[in-house]
Amino acid sequence: MISGAALDNEPSGVSKQQRNSHDSNDRYIVPASTDRVGLDRLDRIPVVKHSRNCKKRQGATISTSASRAKKNRTTANGRTLLGQYLRLAISTPSWFNRIQKINPTVSGIEEVAKHLSRGTHLRRCSNIPFSFLALPTECTYEACTLLRWIKDESMTNDDNAIREAQLDRLKIISSAPSIHVYLQHHNINQLDQFLQFPKKPYATKQNPTVRCAFNESRLLFQKLADQFWPGPVHIYLPPQSIAPDGLLRTVFLRRRYIGFRCPSHPLAVKVLKQVNQRSKDGLVLVGSPILDDGIGTLTAKDVASKLFKSPDLHAESKVEILHGEERREIFSVPTCEFQDAWLELWLVPDKRTVVLRGKSQRDVLPQLKEVLRNTNEKNRIISSVLQHWTVADHRVK
């Protein structure tokens, strides 16, 4: 671990006069943060000036320091340093305390869950920042936050406006137009805490007295989730009850949908589990893919670069970046393996159609037909109803 004394020492090869006499065109090489020595202490870390007229021995000193840091990556408490260097052209580091990089250790994931839980309290004043996390997944890095969904007696109209402001801030940080809800594969019934699915009675002509009541959309959602989750598949469902406006996406002739996702990356799975264990009822983790100039971010460095280029993005937010490239050799699912090629399944109940969208070109039609045929379904009424659903492939090929 970097000691406090080391932070206060002058960097070798750089004089005090050189460090204090710089212009706005100078560039800096700043070591990236560890999981506890975050960017909130960046102003205390020795800054090595790298101007155009610097001496060759200064560059050699920087190279030697970088090589030495790479050899000593493992710290005393088992965590690792991010052995990378960020090149920043900055004037003031006053907003750096809004960003931290966290390593993928057990304590790091616990700290991430605490960070998101601290942001669940609705902001009563402007000096309390929203809490966001840049989460590595099997697709891209995604910005997520813990949202209070259920509107109870203690939630006023001002609180509802703050919740919508939190969703708007999430869209600004991610630069993506839509937000999805995270669900755990073994706990999909959590969906019923937020949305209502009115049941409709069904019966057969041969035996009209035997009836079975269920909701087609909810039943098909469960079967699709069992078939495709966890993995790079988004399932969109039209809400049949009140939902936050910031989560709704309008498509298909002004129909409103909410997207749901169950990531398969081990870090995302662990974070989701920790957050659900710590959060109370009525809270849900929502997220959105982080885009930089329309392209998905695939590394922690890409996420940091995007945020550093636009300090105003997190002026009212605190962002933590979970470093998905550390210890990647032990992950069963590689970080950002599918990039932005995920599959979207849209349920259109009034037309009984499952619409395929997204950049993924996976051949999923046999799997969908198997779900709709439902040959293993013991209830003949359910099997008969699902056979009326069709599949429409709207993917761009």
Short mmCIF file of C-alpha atoms in Angstrom, two decimals:
data_model
loop_
_atom_site.label_atom_id
_atom_site.label_comp_id
_atom_site.label_asym_id
_atom_site.label_seq_id
_atom_site.Cartn_x
_atom_site.Cartn_y
_atom_site.Cartn_z
CA MET A 1 0.00 0.00 0.00
CA ILE A 2 1.25 3.52 -0.71
CA SER A 3 2.18 5.19 2.55
CA GLY A 4 1.33 8.74 3.49
CA ALA A 5 4.99 9.65 3.62
CA ALA A 6 5.50 8.48 0.06
CA LEU A 7 2.68 10.72 -1.09
CA ASP A 8 4.33 13.79 0.36
CA ASN A 9 7.83 13.16 -1.01
CA GLU A 10 9.14 15.01 -4.05
CA PRO A 11 9.43 12.82 -7.19
CA SER A 12 13.02 12.07 -8.11
CA GLY A 13 14.48 14.01 -11.01
CA VAL A 14 12.09 16.95 -10.69
CA SER A 15 13.10 20.07 -8.84
CA LYS A 16 10.75 22.24 -6.83
CA GLN A 17 11.30 25.11 -9.25
CA GLN A 18 10.33 22.90 -12.20
CA ARG A 19 7.20 21.71 -10.44
CA ASN A 20 6.00 25.23 -9.65
CA SER A 21 6.82 26.87 -13.00
CA HIS A 22 4.43 25.32 -15.51
CA ASP A 23 2.08 26.70 -18.09
CA SER A 24 -1.35 25.56 -19.22
CA ASN A 25 0.09 23.60 -22.15
CA ASP A 26 2.10 21.22 -19.94
CA ARG A 27 1.00 17.59 -19.68
CA TYR A 28 1.12 15.45 -16.59
CA ILE A 29 1.67 11.78 -15.93
CA VAL A 30 -0.36 10.76 -12.91
CA PRO A 31 -0.40 7.23 -11.45
CA ALA A 32 -3.86 5.69 -11.37
CA SER A 33 -5.50 5.09 -8.00
CA THR A 34 -5.73 1.91 -5.94
CA ASP A 35 -8.91 0.66 -4.36
CA ARG A 36 -8.39 2.79 -1.27
CA VAL A 37 -5.92 5.47 -2.44
CA GLY A 38 -8.52 6.90 -4.78
CA LEU A 39 -8.65 9.94 -6.97
CA ASP A 40 -9.91 11.93 -4.02
CA ARG A 41 -6.24 11.97 -2.86
CA LEU A 42 -4.85 12.65 -6.32
CA ASP A 43 -3.93 16.20 -5.43
CA ARG A 44 -1.52 14.78 -2.80
CA ILE A 45 0.16 12.35 -5.18
CA PRO A 46 3.45 13.75 -6.60
CA VAL A 47 2.84 15.09 -10.07
CA VAL A 48 5.66 14.57 -12.56
CA LYS A 49 5.88 17.40 -15.04
CA HIS A 50 6.46 16.34 -18.64
CA SER A 51 6.98 19.46 -20.75
CA ARG A 52 8.35 19.65 -24.24
CA ASN A 53 11.77 20.87 -23.06
CA CYS A 54 12.27 18.27 -20.33
CA LYS A 55 15.63 16.56 -20.09
CA LYS A 56 16.26 12.99 -21.19
CA ARG A 57 17.18 11.90 -17.69
CA GLN A 58 13.74 13.01 -16.46
CA GLY A 59 12.08 10.65 -18.94
CA ALA A 60 14.43 7.86 -17.89
CA THR A 61 13.47 8.47 -14.23
CA ILE A 62 9.78 8.17 -15.07
CA SER A 63 10.40 4.97 -17.04
CA THR A 64 12.40 3.46 -14.16
CA SER A 65 9.67 4.35 -11.65
CA ALA A 66 6.99 2.77 -13.84
CA SER A 67 9.00 -0.46 -14.18
CA ARG A 68 9.59 -0.60 -10.44
CA ALA A 69 5.88 -0.07 -9.74
CA LYS A 70 4.99 -2.86 -12.16
CA LYS A 71 7.20 -5.34 -10.30
CA ASN A 72 5.64 -4.43 -6.94
CA ARG A 73 1.98 -4.62 -7.95
CA THR A 74 0.90 -6.73 -4.98
CA THR A 75 0.36 -4.69 -1.86
CA ALA A 76 0.61 -5.67 1.80
CA ASN A 77 -3.11 -6.37 2.20
CA GLY A 78 -3.41 -8.50 -0.93
CA ARG A 79 -4.89 -5.84 -3.18
CA THR A 80 -3.18 -4.77 -6.37
CA LEU A 81 -2.17 -1.44 -7.78
CA LEU A 82 -3.50 -0.46 -11.16
CA GLY A 83 0.05 -0.31 -12.72
CA GLN A 84 -1.14 2.08 -15.42
CA TYR A 85 -0.61 5.76 -16.04
CA LEU A 86 -3.18 8.29 -17.18
CA ARG A 87 -2.07 11.21 -19.30
CA LEU A 88 -4.22 14.20 -18.40
CA ALA A 89 -4.16 17.79 -19.52
CA ILE A 90 -5.76 19.50 -16.51
CA SER A 91 -5.72 22.81 -14.74
CA THR A 92 -7.34 22.01 -11.37
CA PRO A 93 -7.98 18.60 -9.73
CA SER A 94 -10.84 19.85 -7.57
CA TRP A 95 -13.40 17.46 -9.11
CA PHE A 96 -11.20 14.34 -8.82
CA ASN A 97 -12.76 13.43 -5.50
CA ARG A 98 -15.87 12.41 -7.43
CA ILE A 99 -14.15 9.41 -9.09
CA GLN A 100 -12.49 6.31 -7.64
CA LYS A 101 -11.17 3.08 -9.10
CA ILE A 102 -11.88 -0.08 -7.12
CA ASN A 103 -10.02 -3.37 -7.57
CA PRO A 104 -12.03 -6.64 -7.91
CA THR A 105 -11.30 -8.02 -4.45
CA VAL A 106 -13.78 -9.22 -1.84
CA SER A 107 -13.35 -6.03 0.17
CA GLY A 108 -13.54 -3.97 -3.03
CA ILE A 109 -16.92 -5.47 -3.99
CA GLU A 110 -18.22 -4.88 -0.45
CA GLU A 111 -17.08 -1.27 -0.69
CA VAL A 112 -18.91 -0.93 -4.02
CA ALA A 113 -22.14 -2.25 -2.46
CA LYS A 114 -21.80 0.21 0.43
CA HIS A 115 -21.17 3.02 -2.04
CA LEU A 116 -24.39 2.28 -3.93
CA SER A 117 -26.37 1.82 -0.71
CA ARG A 118 -25.23 5.22 0.54
CA GLY A 119 -26.81 6.76 -2.54
CA THR A 120 -30.26 5.30 -1.85
CA HIS A 121 -31.24 8.13 0.47
CA LEU A 122 -33.23 10.63 -1.52
CA ARG A 123 -31.39 13.90 -1.87
CA ARG A 124 -32.89 16.56 0.35
CA CYS A 125 -30.25 19.15 -0.48
CA SER A 126 -27.95 19.83 -3.42
CA ASN A 127 -24.67 19.01 -1.67
CA ILE A 128 -25.44 15.27 -1.38
CA PRO A 129 -24.19 13.59 -4.58
CA PHE A 130 -25.82 10.68 -6.37
CA SER A 131 -23.85 7.43 -6.20
CA PHE A 132 -22.99 5.63 -9.44
CA LEU A 133 -20.85 2.63 -10.36
CA ALA A 134 -19.11 1.74 -13.63
CA LEU A 135 -19.65 -2.03 -13.71
CA PRO A 136 -17.79 -4.46 -16.03
CA THR A 137 -20.08 -6.92 -17.78
CA GLU A 138 -19.83 -9.48 -20.56
CA CYS A 139 -20.89 -6.75 -23.03
CA THR A 140 -19.56 -3.27 -22.16
CA TYR A 141 -18.96 -1.30 -19.00
CA GLU A 142 -22.31 -0.11 -17.65
CA ALA A 143 -23.15 2.80 -15.38
CA CYS A 144 -25.55 1.73 -12.63
CA THR A 145 -27.21 3.17 -9.55
CA LEU A 146 -29.60 1.99 -6.85
CA LEU A 147 -33.07 3.40 -7.44
CA ARG A 148 -36.09 3.71 -5.18
CA TRP A 149 -38.94 2.43 -7.30
CA ILE A 150 -42.00 1.96 -5.10
CA LYS A 151 -43.87 5.15 -4.27
CA ASP A 152 -45.09 4.99 -0.68
CA GLU A 153 -46.61 7.49 1.75
CA SER A 154 -43.21 8.88 2.73
CA MET A 155 -42.34 9.71 -0.89
CA THR A 156 -43.43 13.21 -1.88
CA ASN A 157 -43.68 14.78 -5.32
CA ASP A 158 -40.31 16.43 -4.73
CA ASP A 159 -38.80 13.01 -3.99
CA ASN A 160 -40.26 11.70 -7.23
CA ALA A 161 -38.67 14.59 -9.11
CA ILE A 162 -35.33 13.79 -7.47
CA ARG A 163 -35.67 10.17 -8.57
CA GLU A 164 -36.22 11.28 -12.16
CA ALA A 165 -33.21 13.59 -11.83
CA GLN A 166 -31.15 10.59 -10.73
CA LEU A 167 -32.19 8.68 -13.87
CA ASP A 168 -31.43 11.70 -16.05
CA ARG A 169 -27.97 11.95 -14.49
CA LEU A 170 -27.42 8.24 -15.22
CA LYS A 171 -28.24 8.81 -18.89
CA ILE A 172 -25.84 11.74 -19.02
CA ILE A 173 -22.98 9.73 -17.49
CA SER A 174 -23.55 6.74 -19.78
CA SER A 175 -24.47 8.77 -22.90
CA ALA A 176 -27.03 6.04 -23.68
CA PRO A 177 -30.71 6.74 -24.40
CA SER A 178 -32.20 3.89 -22.36
CA ILE A 179 -31.92 2.32 -18.90
CA HIS A 180 -32.53 -1.31 -17.95
CA VAL A 181 -33.28 -3.04 -14.65
CA TYR A 182 -30.94 -5.72 -13.26
CA LEU A 183 -32.46 -8.98 -12.03
CA GLN A 184 -30.84 -12.06 -10.53
CA HIS A 185 -31.52 -15.27 -12.41
CA HIS A 186 -32.59 -17.18 -9.31
CA ASN A 187 -34.71 -14.28 -8.05
CA ILE A 188 -36.75 -13.18 -11.06
CA ASN A 189 -39.81 -12.99 -8.81
CA GLN A 190 -38.36 -9.71 -7.59
CA LEU A 191 -40.02 -8.30 -10.70
CA ASP A 192 -43.43 -8.75 -9.04
CA GLN A 193 -42.44 -6.28 -6.31
CA PHE A 194 -42.30 -3.43 -8.82
CA LEU A 195 -44.83 -4.29 -11.54
CA GLN A 196 -48.34 -5.70 -11.41
CA PHE A 197 -49.44 -8.40 -13.83
CA PRO A 198 -53.23 -8.86 -13.77
CA LYS A 199 -54.22 -12.45 -14.41
CA LYS A 200 -56.77 -13.52 -16.98
CA PRO A 201 -58.77 -16.79 -16.77
CA TYR A 202 -58.39 -19.27 -19.63
CA ALA A 203 -60.30 -22.48 -20.42
CA THR A 204 -60.54 -25.04 -23.21
CA LYS A 205 -63.57 -25.66 -25.40
CA GLN A 206 -63.54 -29.34 -24.53
CA ASN A 207 -63.76 -28.64 -20.80
CA PRO A 208 -64.85 -25.01 -20.12
CA THR A 209 -65.36 -25.64 -16.42
CA VAL A 210 -61.63 -26.20 -15.88
CA ARG A 211 -60.00 -22.80 -15.85
CA CYS A 212 -56.47 -21.53 -15.38
CA ALA A 213 -55.67 -17.89 -14.57
CA PHE A 214 -52.32 -16.36 -15.54
CA ASN A 215 -50.75 -13.39 -17.30
CA GLU A 216 -49.35 -14.25 -20.74
CA SER A 217 -46.58 -11.64 -20.73
CA ARG A 218 -45.40 -12.55 -17.23
CA LEU A 219 -45.45 -16.27 -18.01
CA LEU A 220 -43.54 -15.87 -21.27
CA PHE A 221 -41.05 -13.50 -19.61
CA GLN A 222 -40.26 -16.21 -17.05
CA LYS A 223 -39.75 -18.86 -19.72
CA LEU A 224 -37.50 -16.60 -21.84
CA ALA A 225 -35.45 -15.71 -18.77
CA ASP A 226 -35.00 -19.40 -17.95
CA GLN A 227 -33.86 -20.02 -21.51
CA PHE A 228 -31.46 -17.10 -22.10
CA TRP A 229 -30.33 -15.78 -18.70
CA PRO A 230 -27.78 -15.09 -17.44
CA GLY A 231 -26.15 -13.67 -20.54
CA PRO A 232 -26.10 -10.82 -23.10
CA VAL A 233 -29.87 -10.74 -23.63
CA HIS A 234 -32.21 -7.85 -22.81
CA ILE A 235 -35.90 -8.65 -22.36
CA TYR A 236 -38.35 -5.78 -22.81
CA LEU A 237 -41.79 -5.91 -21.27
CA PRO A 238 -44.67 -3.38 -21.41
CA PRO A 239 -45.52 -2.34 -17.82
CA GLN A 240 -49.13 -2.83 -16.77
CA SER A 241 -48.76 -0.60 -13.73
CA ILE A 242 -47.08 2.66 -12.69
CA ALA A 243 -43.31 2.84 -13.33
CA PRO A 244 -40.71 5.64 -13.23
CA ASP A 245 -40.80 7.66 -16.44
CA GLY A 246 -37.02 7.57 -16.77
CA LEU A 247 -37.09 3.77 -17.18
CA LEU A 248 -39.68 3.76 -19.96
CA ARG A 249 -38.67 3.43 -23.59
CA THR A 250 -41.16 4.29 -26.34
CA VAL A 251 -41.08 2.12 -29.49
CA PHE A 252 -43.48 0.24 -31.77
CA LEU A 253 -46.07 2.95 -32.43
CA ARG A 254 -45.62 4.72 -29.08
CA ARG A 255 -45.77 1.62 -26.92
CA ARG A 256 -43.87 1.98 -23.64
CA TYR A 257 -41.45 -0.70 -22.47
CA ILE A 258 -39.07 -1.44 -19.61
CA GLY A 259 -35.89 -3.42 -20.24
CA PHE A 260 -34.56 -6.12 -17.91
CA ARG A 261 -31.13 -7.71 -17.84
CA CYS A 262 -29.30 -10.50 -15.97
CA PRO A 263 -25.51 -10.20 -16.52
CA SER A 264 -23.28 -13.26 -16.58
CA HIS A 265 -19.93 -11.65 -15.78
CA PRO A 266 -18.74 -12.86 -12.33
CA LEU A 267 -18.05 -9.34 -11.03
CA ALA A 268 -21.49 -8.10 -12.08
CA VAL A 269 -23.13 -11.16 -10.51
CA LYS A 270 -21.32 -10.63 -7.20
CA VAL A 271 -22.10 -6.91 -7.10
CA LEU A 272 -25.77 -7.57 -7.84
CA LYS A 273 -25.92 -10.19 -5.09
CA GLN A 274 -24.23 -7.91 -2.54
CA VAL A 275 -26.48 -4.96 -3.41
CA ASN A 276 -29.67 -7.04 -3.15
CA GLN A 277 -28.58 -8.38 0.24
CA ARG A 278 -27.89 -4.91 1.60
CA SER A 279 -30.77 -3.00 0.03
CA LYS A 280 -34.28 -2.76 1.40
CA ASP A 281 -37.56 -3.56 -0.33
CA GLY A 282 -38.53 -1.11 -3.01
CA LEU A 283 -34.96 -0.58 -4.18
CA VAL A 284 -33.66 -1.90 -7.50
CA LEU A 285 -30.34 -1.67 -9.34
CA VAL A 286 -30.67 -0.02 -12.74
CA GLY A 287 -28.00 0.61 -15.36
CA SER A 288 -27.12 1.68 -18.86
CA PRO A 289 -24.19 0.87 -21.21
CA ILE A 290 -21.46 3.53 -21.13
CA LEU A 291 -20.86 4.98 -24.58
CA ASP A 292 -18.03 7.26 -25.66
CA ASP A 293 -18.82 8.96 -28.98
CA GLY A 294 -21.39 6.24 -29.66
CA ILE A 295 -18.91 3.39 -29.01
CA GLY A 296 -19.15 1.13 -25.97
CA THR A 297 -16.38 1.40 -23.37
CA LEU A 298 -14.51 -1.90 -22.97
CA THR A 299 -11.92 -1.11 -20.27
CA ALA A 300 -11.76 0.81 -16.99
CA LYS A 301 -9.29 3.16 -18.62
CA ASP A 302 -11.84 3.98 -21.35
CA VAL A 303 -14.44 4.82 -18.69
CA ALA A 304 -12.02 7.04 -16.77
CA SER A 305 -10.98 8.79 -19.97
CA LYS A 306 -14.62 9.53 -20.84
CA LEU A 307 -15.31 11.02 -17.41
CA PHE A 308 -12.05 12.99 -17.32
CA LYS A 309 -12.79 14.61 -20.68
CA SER A 310 -16.09 16.01 -19.36
CA PRO A 311 -15.86 16.96 -15.66
CA ASP A 312 -19.38 18.44 -15.78
CA LEU A 313 -20.82 14.93 -16.29
CA HIS A 314 -20.31 14.11 -12.61
CA ALA A 315 -20.55 17.57 -11.06
CA GLU A 316 -23.41 16.31 -8.87
CA SER A 317 -22.40 12.66 -8.78
CA LYS A 318 -19.86 10.33 -7.23
CA VAL A 319 -18.65 7.57 -9.56
CA GLU A 320 -16.70 4.43 -8.68
CA ILE A 321 -15.11 2.29 -11.41
CA LEU A 322 -14.80 -1.45 -10.70
CA HIS A 323 -11.64 -2.51 -12.51
CA GLY A 324 -12.61 -5.52 -14.65
CA GLU A 325 -9.19 -6.09 -16.22
CA GLU A 326 -7.47 -7.05 -12.96
CA ARG A 327 -7.34 -10.82 -12.42
CA ARG A 328 -9.23 -11.38 -15.66
CA GLU A 329 -7.53 -14.75 -16.09
CA ILE A 330 -9.69 -16.21 -13.31
CA PHE A 331 -13.04 -15.03 -14.73
CA SER A 332 -15.20 -17.76 -16.23
CA VAL A 333 -16.73 -15.13 -18.55
CA PRO A 334 -14.27 -12.65 -20.14
CA THR A 335 -14.81 -8.94 -19.56
CA CYS A 336 -16.62 -7.26 -22.49
CA GLU A 337 -16.52 -10.47 -24.56
CA PHE A 338 -19.61 -9.60 -26.64
CA GLN A 339 -18.97 -5.82 -26.69
CA ASP A 340 -22.19 -4.13 -27.94
CA ALA A 341 -23.54 -7.23 -29.73
CA TRP A 342 -26.33 -8.13 -27.31
CA LEU A 343 -29.73 -9.56 -28.17
CA GLU A 344 -33.04 -7.80 -27.47
CA LEU A 345 -36.34 -9.65 -27.03
CA TRP A 346 -39.43 -7.39 -27.13
CA LEU A 347 -42.78 -8.83 -26.02
CA VAL A 348 -45.80 -7.38 -27.85
CA PRO A 349 -48.82 -8.84 -25.99
CA ASP A 350 -51.62 -7.38 -28.16
CA LYS A 351 -50.11 -9.05 -31.24
CA ARG A 352 -48.72 -12.05 -29.36
CA THR A 353 -45.33 -11.52 -30.97
CA VAL A 354 -41.73 -11.71 -29.77
CA VAL A 355 -39.66 -9.18 -31.74
CA LEU A 356 -35.89 -9.73 -32.11
CA ARG A 357 -33.67 -6.65 -32.19
CA GLY A 358 -30.06 -5.74 -31.43
CA LYS A 359 -26.67 -6.29 -33.04
CA SER A 360 -26.34 -9.94 -32.04
CA GLN A 361 -26.56 -12.36 -34.97
CA ARG A 362 -26.97 -15.47 -32.84
CA ASP A 363 -29.32 -18.07 -34.26
CA VAL A 364 -31.89 -18.12 -31.47
CA LEU A 365 -34.98 -18.98 -33.53
CA PRO A 366 -34.85 -22.71 -32.66
CA GLN A 367 -34.64 -21.86 -28.96
CA LEU A 368 -37.56 -19.43 -29.20
CA LYS A 369 -39.71 -21.93 -31.06
CA GLU A 370 -38.94 -24.52 -28.41
CA VAL A 371 -40.06 -22.10 -25.70
CA LEU A 372 -43.31 -21.31 -27.54
CA ARG A 373 -44.08 -24.94 -28.33
CA ASN A 374 -43.48 -25.73 -24.68
CA THR A 375 -43.59 -29.49 -25.17
CA ASN A 376 -42.62 -30.09 -21.53
CA GLU A 377 -45.48 -27.99 -20.16
CA LYS A 378 -47.88 -30.21 -18.21
CA ASN A 379 -50.67 -27.61 -18.24
CA ARG A 380 -52.40 -27.97 -21.60
CA ILE A 381 -54.08 -24.59 -21.31
CA ILE A 382 -50.77 -22.76 -20.93
CA SER A 383 -49.24 -24.81 -23.74
CA SER A 384 -52.16 -23.99 -26.04
CA VAL A 385 -51.99 -20.24 -25.31
CA LEU A 386 -48.23 -19.94 -25.87
CA GLN A 387 -48.49 -21.68 -29.24
CA HIS A 388 -50.39 -18.64 -30.54
CA TRP A 389 -47.27 -16.47 -30.09
CA THR A 390 -45.02 -15.84 -33.09
CA VAL A 391 -41.47 -14.55 -33.64
CA ALA A 392 -40.51 -11.55 -35.80
CA ASP A 393 -36.81 -11.00 -36.56
CA HIS A 394 -36.15 -7.25 -36.96
CA ARG A 395 -32.35 -7.43 -36.60
CA VAL A 396 -30.21 -5.61 -39.13
CA LYS A 397 -28.14 -8.15 -41.04
#
